[in-house]
Structure formats: C-alpha cells, structure tokens
mmCIF file of C-alpha atoms and ligand atoms in Angstrom:
data_model
loop_
_atom_site.group_PDB
_atom_site.id
_atom_site.type_symbol
_atom_site.label_atom_id
_atom_site.label_comp_id
_atom_site.label_asym_id
_atom_site.label_seq_id
_atom_site.Cartn_x
_atom_site.Cartn_y
_atom_site.Cartn_z
ATOM 1 C CA MET A 1 85.868 132.140 118.620
ATOM 2 C CA SER A 2 87.683 129.351 120.181
ATOM 3 C CA THR A 3 89.866 126.891 118.289
ATOM 4 C CA LEU A 4 87.190 124.626 117.996
ATOM 5 C CA GLN A 5 84.628 126.792 116.762
ATOM 6 C CA LYS A 6 87.182 128.376 114.209
ATOM 7 C CA ALA A 7 87.940 124.710 113.023
ATOM 8 C CA GLU A 8 84.246 124.018 112.669
ATOM 9 C CA ALA A 9 83.544 127.277 110.625
ATOM 10 C CA ALA A 10 86.423 126.268 108.479
ATOM 11 C CA GLU A 11 85.011 123.147 107.958
ATOM 12 C CA HIS A 12 81.414 124.364 107.329
ATOM 13 C CA ALA A 13 82.969 126.701 104.547
ATOM 14 C CA LEU A 14 84.817 123.666 103.004
ATOM 15 C CA SER A 15 81.782 121.601 102.841
ATOM 16 C CA GLU A 16 79.650 124.534 101.451
ATOM 17 C CA GLU A 17 81.820 124.476 98.299
ATOM 18 C CA LEU A 18 80.906 120.671 98.065
ATOM 19 C CA ASP A 19 77.705 119.803 95.942
ATOM 20 C CA ARG A 20 76.672 117.515 98.668
ATOM 21 C CA ILE A 21 76.366 118.027 102.396
ATOM 22 C CA VAL A 22 78.907 115.884 104.495
ATOM 23 C CA LEU A 23 78.145 114.912 107.972
ATOM 24 C CA LYS A 24 80.973 113.261 109.753
ATOM 25 C CA SER A 25 80.392 109.977 111.526
ATOM 26 C CA VAL A 26 80.621 110.301 115.313
ATOM 27 C CA ILE A 27 83.759 108.230 115.397
ATOM 28 C CA TYR A 28 85.601 111.289 113.468
ATOM 29 C CA THR A 29 84.521 113.811 115.906
ATOM 30 C CA SER A 30 83.908 112.303 119.388
ATOM 31 C CA GLY A 31 86.364 113.517 121.695
ATOM 32 C CA GLU A 32 86.740 116.853 120.141
ATOM 33 C CA ARG A 33 83.099 117.197 120.325
ATOM 34 C CA ASP A 34 80.748 115.772 122.987
ATOM 35 C CA PRO A 35 78.557 112.928 120.766
ATOM 36 C CA ARG A 36 75.644 113.838 122.650
ATOM 37 C CA GLN A 37 75.336 117.363 121.442
ATOM 38 C CA PRO A 38 72.657 117.558 118.683
ATOM 39 C CA VAL A 39 74.143 117.648 114.992
ATOM 40 C CA VAL A 40 72.582 120.337 112.746
ATOM 41 C CA ARG A 41 72.257 119.361 109.160
ATOM 42 C CA PRO A 42 72.591 122.435 106.997
ATOM 43 C CA ASP A 43 69.376 123.127 105.360
ATOM 44 C CA ASN A 44 70.593 124.540 101.950
ATOM 45 C CA GLY A 45 68.527 122.258 99.468
ATOM 46 C CA LYS A 46 71.936 120.084 98.762
ATOM 47 C CA LEU A 47 71.820 116.354 98.795
ATOM 48 C CA VAL A 48 73.855 114.489 101.153
ATOM 49 C CA MET A 49 77.141 112.690 100.325
ATOM 50 C CA MET A 50 76.259 109.167 99.298
ATOM 51 C CA GLY A 51 79.390 107.871 97.687
ATOM 52 C CA HIS A 52 82.633 109.111 96.574
ATOM 53 C CA ASP A 53 83.589 112.247 98.353
ATOM 54 C CA PRO A 54 85.395 114.727 95.515
ATOM 55 C CA ARG A 55 87.983 115.693 98.055
ATOM 56 C CA LEU A 56 89.494 112.306 97.920
ATOM 57 C CA PRO A 57 91.428 110.608 95.097
ATOM 58 C CA LYS A 58 88.779 108.388 93.275
ATOM 59 C CA MET A 59 89.350 104.662 93.749
ATOM 60 C CA PRO A 60 88.884 102.133 90.794
ATOM 61 C CA GLU A 61 85.691 100.303 90.562
ATOM 62 C CA ARG A 62 87.310 97.120 91.913
ATOM 63 C CA PRO A 63 90.019 98.450 94.091
ATOM 64 C CA THR A 64 92.902 96.036 95.445
ATOM 65 C CA LEU A 65 94.904 96.106 98.333
ATOM 66 C CA MET A 66 97.561 98.078 96.525
ATOM 67 C CA ASP A 67 94.944 100.793 95.619
ATOM 68 C CA PHE A 68 94.032 101.111 99.355
ATOM 69 C CA PHE A 69 97.940 101.489 99.817
ATOM 70 C CA ARG A 70 98.284 104.024 97.075
ATOM 71 C CA LEU A 71 95.078 106.081 97.420
ATOM 72 C CA ARG A 72 93.757 105.731 100.946
ATOM 73 C CA PHE A 73 96.190 104.777 103.614
ATOM 74 C CA GLY A 74 98.388 107.566 105.273
ATOM 75 C CA PRO A 75 102.199 107.078 105.566
ATOM 76 C CA THR A 76 102.966 103.511 104.589
ATOM 77 C CA GLN A 77 106.870 103.620 104.836
ATOM 78 C CA HIS A 78 106.712 102.313 108.313
ATOM 79 C CA MET A 79 104.890 99.107 107.476
ATOM 80 C CA MET A 80 106.940 98.639 104.161
ATOM 81 C CA GLN A 81 110.213 99.227 106.007
ATOM 82 C CA SER A 82 108.906 96.759 108.610
ATOM 83 C CA ALA A 83 108.154 93.962 105.799
ATOM 84 C CA ARG A 84 111.692 94.482 104.093
ATOM 85 C CA LEU A 85 113.339 94.169 107.465
ATOM 86 C CA ALA A 86 111.596 91.058 108.024
ATOM 87 C CA GLN A 87 112.685 89.600 104.777
ATOM 88 C CA LYS A 88 116.283 90.682 105.433
ATOM 89 C CA ASN A 89 115.853 88.863 108.925
ATOM 90 C CA GLY A 90 115.077 85.762 106.958
ATOM 91 C CA ALA A 91 111.349 85.696 108.238
ATOM 92 C CA GLY A 92 109.006 83.548 106.375
ATOM 93 C CA GLU A 93 106.488 85.027 103.987
ATOM 94 C CA LYS A 94 103.570 84.992 106.622
ATOM 95 C CA VAL A 95 105.651 87.228 108.762
ATOM 96 C CA VAL A 96 106.596 89.503 105.809
ATOM 97 C CA MET A 97 102.726 89.776 104.647
ATOM 98 C CA ALA A 98 101.792 90.311 108.312
ATOM 99 C CA CYS A 99 104.247 93.314 108.797
ATOM 100 C CA LEU A 100 103.362 94.708 105.531
ATOM 101 C CA VAL A 101 99.717 95.445 106.714
ATOM 102 C CA HIS A 102 100.055 95.319 110.572
ATOM 103 C CA ASP A 103 99.361 98.881 110.980
ATOM 104 C CA ILE A 104 96.786 99.736 108.274
ATOM 105 C CA ALA A 105 94.353 100.631 110.845
ATOM 106 C CA ILE A 106 96.370 103.374 111.757
ATOM 107 C CA ALA A 107 97.241 104.368 108.265
ATOM 108 C CA GLY A 108 93.675 104.324 107.014
ATOM 109 C CA PHE A 109 91.067 103.613 109.616
ATOM 110 C CA ILE A 110 90.944 103.876 113.206
ATOM 111 C CA ARG A 111 94.157 104.188 115.696
ATOM 112 C CA GLY A 112 93.025 103.080 119.080
ATOM 113 C CA ASP A 113 93.065 99.240 119.404
ATOM 114 C CA HIS A 114 94.674 99.388 115.807
ATOM 115 C CA GLY A 115 95.916 95.692 115.933
ATOM 116 C CA TYR A 116 92.512 94.266 116.360
ATOM 117 C CA TRP A 117 91.068 96.530 113.606
ATOM 118 C CA ALA A 118 93.552 95.537 111.315
ATOM 119 C CA ALA A 119 93.370 91.926 112.006
ATOM 120 C CA GLN A 120 89.639 92.076 111.207
ATOM 121 C CA LEU A 121 90.082 94.019 107.968
ATOM 122 C CA VAL A 122 92.468 91.370 106.498
ATOM 123 C CA GLU A 123 91.036 88.204 108.318
ATOM 124 C CA PRO A 124 88.925 87.018 105.273
ATOM 125 C CA TYR A 125 91.662 87.560 102.910
ATOM 126 C CA VAL A 126 94.942 86.061 104.247
ATOM 127 C CA ASP A 127 96.159 83.088 106.220
ATOM 128 C CA ASP A 128 94.323 82.672 109.700
ATOM 129 C CA GLU A 129 97.912 82.689 111.438
ATOM 130 C CA VAL A 130 98.490 86.198 109.357
ATOM 131 C CA ALA A 131 95.412 87.661 110.974
ATOM 132 C CA TRP A 132 96.246 86.137 114.274
ATOM 133 C CA ALA A 133 99.491 87.666 114.532
ATOM 134 C CA ILE A 134 98.353 90.918 113.547
ATOM 135 C CA ARG A 135 95.663 90.882 116.251
ATOM 136 C CA TYR A 136 97.905 90.167 118.960
ATOM 137 C CA HIS A 137 101.150 92.534 117.960
ATOM 138 C CA GLN A 138 98.791 94.942 119.789
ATOM 139 C CA ALA A 139 99.014 93.328 123.032
ATOM 140 C CA LEU A 140 102.593 91.690 122.802
ATOM 141 C CA ARG A 141 104.391 94.992 121.808
ATOM 142 C CA PHE A 142 104.206 95.969 125.418
ATOM 143 C CA PHE A 143 106.073 92.968 126.851
ATOM 144 C CA PRO A 144 109.582 92.389 126.217
ATOM 145 C CA ASP A 145 111.022 88.697 125.066
ATOM 146 C CA GLU A 146 114.539 88.442 125.792
ATOM 147 C CA SER A 147 114.722 85.159 123.803
ATOM 148 C CA VAL A 148 114.374 87.231 120.552
ATOM 149 C CA GLY A 149 116.132 90.232 121.756
ATOM 150 C CA TYR A 150 112.794 92.241 122.159
ATOM 151 C CA ALA A 151 112.928 94.949 124.920
ATOM 152 C CA TYR A 152 110.059 97.487 125.842
ATOM 153 C CA PRO A 153 110.196 100.156 123.267
ATOM 154 C CA GLN A 154 111.789 103.538 124.438
ATOM 155 C CA MET A 155 109.582 105.030 122.099
ATOM 156 C CA TYR A 156 106.741 104.083 124.358
ATOM 157 C CA VAL A 157 108.391 105.573 127.364
ATOM 158 C CA LYS A 158 108.432 108.809 125.317
ATOM 159 C CA LEU A 159 104.893 108.498 124.197
ATOM 160 C CA PHE A 160 102.989 107.033 127.240
ATOM 161 C CA GLY A 161 105.409 108.187 130.047
ATOM 162 C CA ALA A 162 107.517 105.987 132.348
ATOM 163 C CA ASP A 163 104.834 105.004 134.393
ATOM 164 C CA TYR A 164 102.273 104.014 131.946
ATOM 165 C CA LYS A 165 100.633 100.538 132.713
ATOM 166 C CA VAL A 166 98.491 98.541 130.099
ATOM 167 C CA GLU A 167 94.933 98.050 130.540
ATOM 168 C CA PRO A 168 93.932 94.451 131.955
ATOM 169 C CA TYR A 169 92.513 93.483 128.563
ATOM 170 C CA ILE A 170 95.976 94.111 126.870
ATOM 171 C CA GLU A 171 97.766 91.990 129.858
ATOM 172 C CA ARG A 172 95.015 89.043 129.344
ATOM 173 C CA ASP A 173 95.504 89.226 125.547
ATOM 174 C CA ALA A 174 99.269 89.237 125.814
ATOM 175 C CA GLU A 175 99.200 86.276 128.209
ATOM 176 C CA TYR A 176 96.901 84.319 125.939
ATOM 177 C CA ALA A 177 99.083 85.133 122.943
ATOM 178 C CA ARG A 178 102.228 83.843 124.530
ATOM 179 C CA GLN A 179 100.839 80.454 125.158
ATOM 180 C CA HIS A 180 99.632 80.098 121.613
ATOM 181 C CA GLU A 181 101.199 77.865 118.839
ATOM 182 C CA TRP A 182 101.474 80.995 116.698
ATOM 183 C CA TYR A 183 103.133 83.187 119.279
ATOM 184 C CA MET A 184 106.635 83.766 117.450
ATOM 185 C CA THR A 185 104.619 84.896 114.320
ATOM 186 C CA SER A 186 103.115 87.671 116.203
ATOM 187 C CA ARG A 187 106.351 88.284 118.271
ATOM 188 C CA LEU A 188 108.235 88.587 114.842
ATOM 189 C CA ILE A 189 106.086 91.661 113.885
ATOM 190 C CA CYS A 190 107.314 93.231 117.289
ATOM 191 C CA VAL A 191 110.692 92.469 116.396
ATOM 192 C CA ASN A 192 110.708 93.904 112.965
ATOM 193 C CA ASP A 193 108.701 96.586 113.806
ATOM 194 C CA LEU A 194 110.627 98.227 116.446
ATOM 195 C CA TYR A 195 113.552 99.436 114.136
ATOM 196 C CA ALA A 196 111.550 100.060 111.180
ATOM 197 C CA PHE A 197 111.354 103.829 111.498
ATOM 198 C CA ASP A 198 114.131 105.261 109.273
ATOM 199 C CA PRO A 199 113.380 108.423 107.226
ATOM 200 C CA THR A 200 116.545 107.852 104.944
ATOM 201 C CA VAL A 201 115.105 104.724 103.506
ATOM 202 C CA ARG A 202 112.500 104.294 100.858
ATOM 203 C CA VAL A 203 110.696 101.445 99.949
ATOM 204 C CA GLU A 204 108.553 100.915 97.046
ATOM 205 C CA LEU A 205 105.063 98.972 97.385
ATOM 206 C CA ASP A 206 105.932 97.321 94.009
ATOM 207 C CA GLU A 207 108.715 95.371 95.890
ATOM 208 C CA PHE A 208 105.889 93.207 97.512
ATOM 209 C CA THR A 209 103.961 92.627 94.488
ATOM 210 C CA ASP A 210 104.645 88.935 94.768
ATOM 211 C CA VAL A 211 104.246 88.707 98.489
ATOM 212 C CA ILE A 212 100.831 90.045 98.265
ATOM 213 C CA GLY A 213 99.890 87.921 95.301
ATOM 214 C CA ARG A 214 100.845 84.826 96.900
ATOM 215 C CA ASN A 215 99.323 85.801 100.526
ATOM 216 C CA PHE A 216 96.443 88.305 99.983
ATOM 217 C CA ARG A 217 93.220 86.796 98.349
ATOM 218 C CA GLN A 218 92.193 89.658 96.295
ATOM 219 C CA PRO A 219 88.192 89.392 96.039
ATOM 220 C CA ARG A 220 87.221 89.411 92.337
ATOM 221 C CA GLU A 221 84.462 92.153 93.173
ATOM 222 C CA GLY A 222 87.022 94.412 94.432
ATOM 223 C CA LEU A 223 87.794 95.004 98.337
ATOM 224 C CA GLY A 224 84.699 96.277 99.890
ATOM 225 C CA PHE A 225 82.455 95.044 97.567
ATOM 226 C CA ASP A 226 82.678 91.087 97.998
ATOM 227 C CA ALA A 227 80.421 89.764 100.620
ATOM 228 C CA SER A 228 83.068 89.141 103.290
ATOM 229 C CA PRO A 229 82.595 90.006 106.962
ATOM 230 C CA SER A 230 84.904 92.837 106.751
ATOM 231 C CA ALA A 231 83.826 94.333 103.281
ATOM 232 C CA HIS A 232 81.792 97.323 105.009
ATOM 233 C CA MET A 233 84.937 98.313 106.526
ATOM 234 C CA TRP A 234 86.869 98.618 103.453
ATOM 235 C CA ARG A 235 83.964 100.408 102.140
ATOM 236 C CA THR A 236 84.158 102.886 104.867
ATOM 237 C CA ILE A 237 87.840 103.756 104.011
ATOM 238 C CA ASN A 238 86.659 103.844 100.621
ATOM 239 C CA TRP A 239 83.736 106.412 101.264
ATOM 240 C CA PRO A 240 84.255 107.696 104.730
ATOM 241 C CA THR A 241 81.721 110.535 104.464
ATOM 242 C CA LYS A 242 78.902 108.199 103.043
ATOM 243 C CA TYR A 243 75.781 109.639 104.838
ATOM 244 C CA LEU A 244 74.280 106.131 105.338
HETATM 245 FE FE1 LIG B 301 101.375 98.321 115.444
HETATM 246 FE FE1 LIG B 302 104.265 99.287 113.537
#
C-alpha cells in the first residue's frame, strides 16, 4: 500500500467507527487526491453526517468569536501575540483587533490566500477599515516599507526560497493598497506580525475580551446562524464535515 492508500484506509476505519458517514469536501483532499476521480460512498446503511461531528468539541448553540478561538481555531498564540505587540507599540484599537484575527483563515479555514478569506469572514462584524486591512496584509507582507522599518521577512526566504516572486495579482493588490487611505492600518498588521512568533510568551484570549466587545459585532443568533454574507463560512468551520 502506498502512504496515501494507508492514510485512506486508516481514515476509512476511523469513519467506520462513527455512526454516520463522512465524505470530505473536495477542498480538504484536493491536491492529495485528484478531484476528478470518482468518490465512493460507503454503502453500509448508515446515514450521512448532517451536523455536529462527534470527533470535534461541540460548539454552543450561539457561538461567539471567542468560542471559535477556543474550540475550532488551530494555534492562536501567533495572532494574540501580534495583537499584544500592537498594543505595546501604541497602535489604535482597530489595528489591535485586526491583528487579533488577521490569520483566522489559516487557523481555522483555508490557508491559501488567507488574508482574503479572513477579511470575508469578519467583514460583516467589524469596521470596514479592519476588514480592509486584513485583506491587504496578504499582499503587503511581500513588500518592504522602510518608513516603518518593515523589511521582507527572512522567514519567507526560508519558506519560499530566495528567488520566489509573487503572482501578478499580489503585486496588483499591494500596489492598490499602497495608494489607499487605509494603507497604514494594513501595514501595521505586517509590522506587528513579523516579530510575533515567540514560543516563550503565552497570551490568554481573555486579555482581549474588551477589545473584541468594542470592535466585533457579535450576532445575537450566534456566528454562523445570522443572515450575514459570511455566516455560511462560519457554519462550515463549525460543521466541517456536513454532507450538504
Ligand atoms: Fe497573515
Ligand atoms: Fe500572521
């Protein structure tokens, strides 16, 4: 058996233990698996997963941003350290809020183009400037700005290679962002982001209860159950294996 076949067999065994059949969305397997290949649904008389997946911690009925931080997002220290650094550097609360959620797409949803995904997730609930800044940190991170002491991250050389060149859309969006009146808000995410990886510092989410309270319009019905344009994305994070 190849590594992939072994992984698939293990996964099959795992899903056999569940009361319901789980079929992963294409996005979770594409790349590892050619999405054009037919998907075989195990025919074992079980129903399909249509809501909460018992392998995950259960979310409250009306989940808040903090519930997503605690129960659905992967490592969140990076974002919280960035937010704390922004505070320490005297940034305004919009920047602190933006830093706090700037990488939620990586932590809980989709990695590629994470700035765009994160912006869309929070857009209905934060100030336009906050969402805008999150969207464009994605592109601005690749371009230095000496006026604020921001250099091209050394980590990117390590991650992408010394000769990596961004795609034209990143260049276009960075150029657009540079001309925008909110440029500095987005740039400050990059500035506070860069030095935020410190394994010895431990930040607690409670530190930001007030910042979130003032800058994030938590929907009464719970994130995912309001009628906002991104509610479905929050629902998918809550129920990632829902069949339809
Ligand atoms: Fe980021
Ligand atoms: Fe980041």
